[in-house]
Amino acid sequence: MNPKCASTFCGLVLMACLAAVPAQGQQMPHGHAMGHASSGVPALPGQDAFGAIQEVVRILEADPATDWSKVNLERLRQHLIDMNEVTLRASVKAEFVPGGLRMDITGTGRTEQAIRNMVGPHAHELNQMKEWTATTETIPGGLRLMVVTKDQADAKTVARIRGLGFIGLLVQRGHHQPH
């Protein structure tokens, strides 16, 4: 995939994921009409990845400039699977180090592959932030991610890194939005 397509793809992934968030936060009504939308049609697609892809398709179809020869929804589906694997199935062993945090992110099978697919690129994005540096190294079953502050005396940033932990660091910088 060329860089422009990759950028567009990443942007669509993020838009799809963000579009699903408000719907997930809504609570179902309880009582006699429980589970029935007022229009008689369910509002949610029944599965979050399906809903994300549905939203991307809606966005693409609404844009007359969409170049369908560059659309790869299967790649989006695979990325959503990676996101799910890393978020829900990866094991993270975090350890405080001077200036930040070292995290061993591991898994087996599909989860290990998802870790390798996602953590390295996200570490690159983290490394673009002015407050800290991020590095990765391969370990059995996954990757080690090290994030430390550039200013060892900056206790606030050290606390932020440690407080965010693996998943909080993974979502930093909103790097999908500019695409």
PDB file of C-alpha atoms in Angstrom:
ATOM      1  CA  MET A   1       0.000   0.000   0.000  1.00  0.00           C
ATOM      2  CA  ASN A   2       1.494   3.379  -0.935  1.00  0.00           C
ATOM      3  CA  PRO A   3       1.909   6.050   1.790  1.00  0.00           C
ATOM      4  CA  LYS A   4      -1.030   8.153   0.568  1.00  0.00           C
ATOM      5  CA  CYS A   5      -3.349   5.131   0.601  1.00  0.00           C
ATOM      6  CA  ALA A   6      -2.019   4.099   3.990  1.00  0.00           C
ATOM      7  CA  SER A   7      -2.687   7.586   5.332  1.00  0.00           C
ATOM      8  CA  THR A   8      -6.201   7.606   3.940  1.00  0.00           C
ATOM      9  CA  PHE A   9      -6.797   4.123   5.292  1.00  0.00           C
ATOM     10  CA  CYS A  10      -5.570   5.069   8.779  1.00  0.00           C
ATOM     11  CA  GLY A  11      -7.785   8.141   8.767  1.00  0.00           C
ATOM     12  CA  LEU A  12     -10.809   6.083   7.805  1.00  0.00           C
ATOM     13  CA  VAL A  13     -10.021   3.525  10.505  1.00  0.00           C
ATOM     14  CA  LEU A  14      -9.924   6.252  13.114  1.00  0.00           C
ATOM     15  CA  MET A  15     -13.080   7.944  11.840  1.00  0.00           C
ATOM     16  CA  ALA A  16     -14.871   4.626  11.917  1.00  0.00           C
ATOM     17  CA  CYS A  17     -13.688   3.836  15.407  1.00  0.00           C
ATOM     18  CA  LEU A  18     -14.505   7.285  16.751  1.00  0.00           C
ATOM     19  CA  ALA A  19     -17.926   7.254  15.155  1.00  0.00           C
ATOM     20  CA  ALA A  20     -18.762   4.058  17.032  1.00  0.00           C
ATOM     21  CA  VAL A  21     -17.760   5.415  20.459  1.00  0.00           C
ATOM     22  CA  PRO A  22     -20.826   7.568  21.215  1.00  0.00           C
ATOM     23  CA  ALA A  23     -23.161   4.745  20.281  1.00  0.00           C
ATOM     24  CA  GLN A  24     -21.346   2.352  22.602  1.00  0.00           C
ATOM     25  CA  GLY A  25     -21.753   4.742  25.509  1.00  0.00           C
ATOM     26  CA  GLN A  26     -25.529   4.891  25.229  1.00  0.00           C
ATOM     27  CA  GLN A  27     -27.565   2.731  27.562  1.00  0.00           C
ATOM     28  CA  MET A  28     -30.461   0.607  26.438  1.00  0.00           C
ATOM     29  CA  PRO A  29     -33.851   1.562  27.799  1.00  0.00           C
ATOM     30  CA  HIS A  30     -35.413  -0.831  30.270  1.00  0.00           C
ATOM     31  CA  GLY A  31     -39.065  -1.670  30.468  1.00  0.00           C
ATOM     32  CA  HIS A  32     -41.843  -2.751  28.152  1.00  0.00           C
ATOM     33  CA  ALA A  33     -40.226  -1.514  24.921  1.00  0.00           C
ATOM     34  CA  MET A  34     -36.748  -2.685  25.875  1.00  0.00           C
ATOM     35  CA  GLY A  35     -34.566  -3.280  22.826  1.00  0.00           C
ATOM     36  CA  HIS A  36     -36.982  -1.760  20.339  1.00  0.00           C
ATOM     37  CA  ALA A  37     -36.027   1.508  18.698  1.00  0.00           C
ATOM     38  CA  SER A  38     -38.870   3.953  18.196  1.00  0.00           C
ATOM     39  CA  SER A  39     -38.598   3.474  14.436  1.00  0.00           C
ATOM     40  CA  GLY A  40     -38.773  -0.289  14.819  1.00  0.00           C
ATOM     41  CA  VAL A  41     -35.245  -0.697  13.422  1.00  0.00           C
ATOM     42  CA  PRO A  42     -32.235  -1.402  15.649  1.00  0.00           C
ATOM     43  CA  ALA A  43     -29.778   1.512  15.708  1.00  0.00           C
ATOM     44  CA  LEU A  44     -26.618  -0.516  16.371  1.00  0.00           C
ATOM     45  CA  PRO A  45     -25.156  -3.078  13.958  1.00  0.00           C
ATOM     46  CA  GLY A  46     -24.663  -5.716  16.661  1.00  0.00           C
ATOM     47  CA  GLN A  47     -20.854  -5.908  16.531  1.00  0.00           C
ATOM     48  CA  ASP A  48     -18.338  -3.068  16.870  1.00  0.00           C
ATOM     49  CA  ALA A  49     -15.948  -4.000  14.029  1.00  0.00           C
ATOM     50  CA  PHE A  50     -18.902  -4.551  11.705  1.00  0.00           C
ATOM     51  CA  GLY A  51     -20.228  -1.139  12.732  1.00  0.00           C
ATOM     52  CA  ALA A  52     -16.850   0.506  12.117  1.00  0.00           C
ATOM     53  CA  ILE A  53     -16.646  -0.961   8.621  1.00  0.00           C
ATOM     54  CA  GLN A  54     -20.257   0.004   7.964  1.00  0.00           C
ATOM     55  CA  GLU A  55     -19.446   3.591   8.965  1.00  0.00           C
ATOM     56  CA  VAL A  56     -16.377   3.706   6.691  1.00  0.00           C
ATOM     57  CA  VAL A  57     -18.468   2.427   3.778  1.00  0.00           C
ATOM     58  CA  ARG A  58     -21.075   5.120   4.496  1.00  0.00           C
ATOM     59  CA  ILE A  59     -18.345   7.814   4.514  1.00  0.00           C
ATOM     60  CA  LEU A  60     -16.781   6.501   1.303  1.00  0.00           C
ATOM     61  CA  GLU A  61     -20.119   6.244  -0.483  1.00  0.00           C
ATOM     62  CA  ALA A  62     -21.008   9.800   0.548  1.00  0.00           C
ATOM     63  CA  ASP A  63     -17.806  11.152  -1.007  1.00  0.00           C
ATOM     64  CA  PRO A  64     -18.081  11.409  -4.810  1.00  0.00           C
ATOM     65  CA  ALA A  65     -14.273  11.655  -4.997  1.00  0.00           C
ATOM     66  CA  THR A  66     -13.788   8.161  -3.538  1.00  0.00           C
ATOM     67  CA  ASP A  67     -11.426   6.160  -5.723  1.00  0.00           C
ATOM     68  CA  TRP A  68     -12.867   2.681  -5.233  1.00  0.00           C
ATOM     69  CA  SER A  69      -9.835   1.114  -6.911  1.00  0.00           C
ATOM     70  CA  LYS A  70      -7.837   2.138  -3.813  1.00  0.00           C
ATOM     71  CA  VAL A  71     -10.349   0.970  -1.209  1.00  0.00           C
ATOM     72  CA  ASN A  72      -9.376  -2.181   0.680  1.00  0.00           C
ATOM     73  CA  LEU A  73     -11.995  -3.049   3.269  1.00  0.00           C
ATOM     74  CA  GLU A  74     -10.377  -6.411   3.955  1.00  0.00           C
ATOM     75  CA  ARG A  75      -7.250  -4.563   5.109  1.00  0.00           C
ATOM     76  CA  LEU A  76      -9.447  -2.454   7.377  1.00  0.00           C
ATOM     77  CA  ARG A  77     -11.033  -5.620   8.771  1.00  0.00           C
ATOM     78  CA  GLN A  78      -7.587  -7.078   9.489  1.00  0.00           C
ATOM     79  CA  HIS A  79      -6.510  -3.854  11.222  1.00  0.00           C
ATOM     80  CA  LEU A  80      -9.636  -3.915  13.385  1.00  0.00           C
ATOM     81  CA  ILE A  81      -8.828  -7.516  14.318  1.00  0.00           C
ATOM     82  CA  ASP A  82      -5.294  -6.400  15.269  1.00  0.00           C
ATOM     83  CA  MET A  83      -6.719  -3.579  17.389  1.00  0.00           C
ATOM     84  CA  ASN A  84      -9.024  -6.013  19.149  1.00  0.00           C
ATOM     85  CA  GLU A  85      -6.261  -8.562  19.767  1.00  0.00           C
ATOM     86  CA  VAL A  86      -3.834  -6.001  21.189  1.00  0.00           C
ATOM     87  CA  THR A  87      -6.454  -4.244  23.304  1.00  0.00           C
ATOM     88  CA  LEU A  88      -8.187  -7.300  24.738  1.00  0.00           C
ATOM     89  CA  ARG A  89      -5.828 -10.276  24.508  1.00  0.00           C
ATOM     90  CA  ALA A  90      -2.236  -9.066  24.766  1.00  0.00           C
ATOM     91  CA  SER A  91      -0.475  -9.528  28.085  1.00  0.00           C
ATOM     92  CA  VAL A  92       1.412  -6.492  29.344  1.00  0.00           C
ATOM     93  CA  LYS A  93       4.078  -6.661  32.006  1.00  0.00           C
ATOM     94  CA  ALA A  94       4.975  -3.084  32.932  1.00  0.00           C
ATOM     95  CA  GLU A  95       7.923  -2.033  35.031  1.00  0.00           C
ATOM     96  CA  PHE A  96       8.910   1.431  36.200  1.00  0.00           C
ATOM     97  CA  VAL A  97      12.320   2.488  34.901  1.00  0.00           C
ATOM     98  CA  PRO A  98      14.144   5.768  35.503  1.00  0.00           C
ATOM     99  CA  GLY A  99      12.183   8.392  33.578  1.00  0.00           C
ATOM    100  CA  GLY A 100       9.254   6.233  32.535  1.00  0.00           C
ATOM    101  CA  LEU A 101       8.018   2.755  31.803  1.00  0.00           C
ATOM    102  CA  ARG A 102       9.172  -0.470  30.165  1.00  0.00           C
ATOM    103  CA  MET A 103       6.414  -2.762  28.927  1.00  0.00           C
ATOM    104  CA  ASP A 104       6.696  -6.299  27.625  1.00  0.00           C
ATOM    105  CA  ILE A 105       3.685  -6.871  25.384  1.00  0.00           C
ATOM    106  CA  THR A 106       3.225 -10.544  24.557  1.00  0.00           C
ATOM    107  CA  GLY A 107       0.753 -13.023  23.197  1.00  0.00           C
ATOM    108  CA  THR A 108       0.495 -16.150  21.114  1.00  0.00           C
ATOM    109  CA  GLY A 109      -0.746 -16.857  17.624  1.00  0.00           C
ATOM    110  CA  ARG A 110      -2.894 -14.079  16.172  1.00  0.00           C
ATOM    111  CA  THR A 111      -2.295 -11.875  19.218  1.00  0.00           C
ATOM    112  CA  GLU A 112       1.487 -12.026  18.816  1.00  0.00           C
ATOM    113  CA  GLN A 113       1.168 -11.044  15.154  1.00  0.00           C
ATOM    114  CA  ALA A 114      -1.162  -8.175  16.049  1.00  0.00           C
ATOM    115  CA  ILE A 115       1.369  -6.908  18.604  1.00  0.00           C
ATOM    116  CA  ARG A 116       4.080  -6.892  15.947  1.00  0.00           C
ATOM    117  CA  ASN A 117       1.744  -5.176  13.456  1.00  0.00           C
ATOM    118  CA  MET A 118       0.641  -2.390  15.792  1.00  0.00           C
ATOM    119  CA  VAL A 119       3.117  -1.600  18.557  1.00  0.00           C
ATOM    120  CA  GLY A 120       6.080  -0.665  16.341  1.00  0.00           C
ATOM    121  CA  PRO A 121       4.179   1.905  14.259  1.00  0.00           C
ATOM    122  CA  HIS A 122       2.557   3.351  17.376  1.00  0.00           C
ATOM    123  CA  ALA A 123       5.977   3.610  19.047  1.00  0.00           C
ATOM    124  CA  HIS A 124       7.150   5.608  16.036  1.00  0.00           C
ATOM    125  CA  GLU A 125       4.265   8.030  16.586  1.00  0.00           C
ATOM    126  CA  LEU A 126       5.030   8.261  20.313  1.00  0.00           C
ATOM    127  CA  ASN A 127       8.631   9.049  19.476  1.00  0.00           C
ATOM    128  CA  GLN A 128       7.458  12.127  17.562  1.00  0.00           C
ATOM    129  CA  MET A 129       6.177  13.715  20.779  1.00  0.00           C
ATOM    130  CA  LYS A 130       8.373  16.399  22.289  1.00  0.00           C
ATOM    131  CA  GLU A 131       8.182  15.180  25.907  1.00  0.00           C
ATOM    132  CA  TRP A 132       9.439  11.621  25.556  1.00  0.00           C
ATOM    133  CA  THR A 133      11.202   8.976  23.532  1.00  0.00           C
ATOM    134  CA  ALA A 134       9.831   5.569  22.634  1.00  0.00           C
ATOM    135  CA  THR A 135      11.758   2.517  21.498  1.00  0.00           C
ATOM    136  CA  THR A 136      10.863  -1.088  20.781  1.00  0.00           C
ATOM    137  CA  GLU A 137      12.761  -4.329  20.684  1.00  0.00           C
ATOM    138  CA  THR A 138      11.676  -7.804  19.733  1.00  0.00           C
ATOM    139  CA  ILE A 139      11.202 -10.263  22.589  1.00  0.00           C
ATOM    140  CA  PRO A 140       9.845 -13.821  22.560  1.00  0.00           C
ATOM    141  CA  GLY A 141       6.099 -13.633  21.935  1.00  0.00           C
ATOM    142  CA  GLY A 142       5.961  -9.927  21.140  1.00  0.00           C
ATOM    143  CA  LEU A 143       7.693  -6.603  21.663  1.00  0.00           C
ATOM    144  CA  ARG A 144       9.189  -4.559  24.467  1.00  0.00           C
ATOM    145  CA  LEU A 145       8.117  -0.917  24.441  1.00  0.00           C
ATOM    146  CA  MET A 146      10.137   1.591  26.437  1.00  0.00           C
ATOM    147  CA  VAL A 147       8.810   5.118  26.894  1.00  0.00           C
ATOM    148  CA  VAL A 148      10.858   7.614  28.919  1.00  0.00           C
ATOM    149  CA  THR A 149      10.813  11.359  29.377  1.00  0.00           C
ATOM    150  CA  LYS A 150      13.470  13.424  27.629  1.00  0.00           C
ATOM    151  CA  ASP A 151      13.884  15.439  30.844  1.00  0.00           C
ATOM    152  CA  GLN A 152      14.648  13.073  33.728  1.00  0.00           C
ATOM    153  CA  ALA A 153      13.825  15.870  36.211  1.00  0.00           C
ATOM    154  CA  ASP A 154      10.273  16.242  34.833  1.00  0.00           C
ATOM    155  CA  ALA A 155       8.366  14.267  37.470  1.00  0.00           C
ATOM    156  CA  LYS A 156       4.991  15.273  35.994  1.00  0.00           C
ATOM    157  CA  THR A 157       5.784  13.686  32.612  1.00  0.00           C
ATOM    158  CA  VAL A 158       7.218  10.571  34.271  1.00  0.00           C
ATOM    159  CA  ALA A 159       3.976  10.231  36.261  1.00  0.00           C
ATOM    160  CA  ARG A 160       1.925  10.779  33.092  1.00  0.00           C
ATOM    161  CA  ILE A 161       3.796   8.036  31.199  1.00  0.00           C
ATOM    162  CA  ARG A 162       3.336   5.626  34.089  1.00  0.00           C
ATOM    163  CA  GLY A 163      -0.304   6.594  34.600  1.00  0.00           C
ATOM    164  CA  LEU A 164      -1.166   6.138  30.947  1.00  0.00           C
ATOM    165  CA  GLY A 165       0.407   2.703  30.865  1.00  0.00           C
ATOM    166  CA  PHE A 166       0.451   0.634  27.707  1.00  0.00           C
ATOM    167  CA  ILE A 167      -3.056   1.211  26.391  1.00  0.00           C
ATOM    168  CA  GLY A 168      -3.056   4.914  27.247  1.00  0.00           C
ATOM    169  CA  LEU A 169       0.260   5.386  25.473  1.00  0.00           C
ATOM    170  CA  LEU A 170      -1.007   3.448  22.459  1.00  0.00           C
ATOM    171  CA  VAL A 171      -3.802   5.970  21.895  1.00  0.00           C
ATOM    172  CA  GLN A 172      -1.628   9.072  22.325  1.00  0.00           C
ATOM    173  CA  ARG A 173      -1.131  11.790  19.758  1.00  0.00           C
ATOM    174  CA  GLY A 174      -4.298  11.080  17.802  1.00  0.00           C
ATOM    175  CA  HIS A 175      -2.014  10.255  14.889  1.00  0.00           C
ATOM    176  CA  HIS A 176      -4.837   9.019  12.675  1.00  0.00           C
ATOM    177  CA  GLN A 177      -6.766  12.307  12.548  1.00  0.00           C
ATOM    178  CA  PRO A 178      -4.402  14.259  10.243  1.00  0.00           C
ATOM    179  CA  HIS A 179      -4.655  11.573   7.550  1.00  0.00           C
TER     180      HIS A 179
END
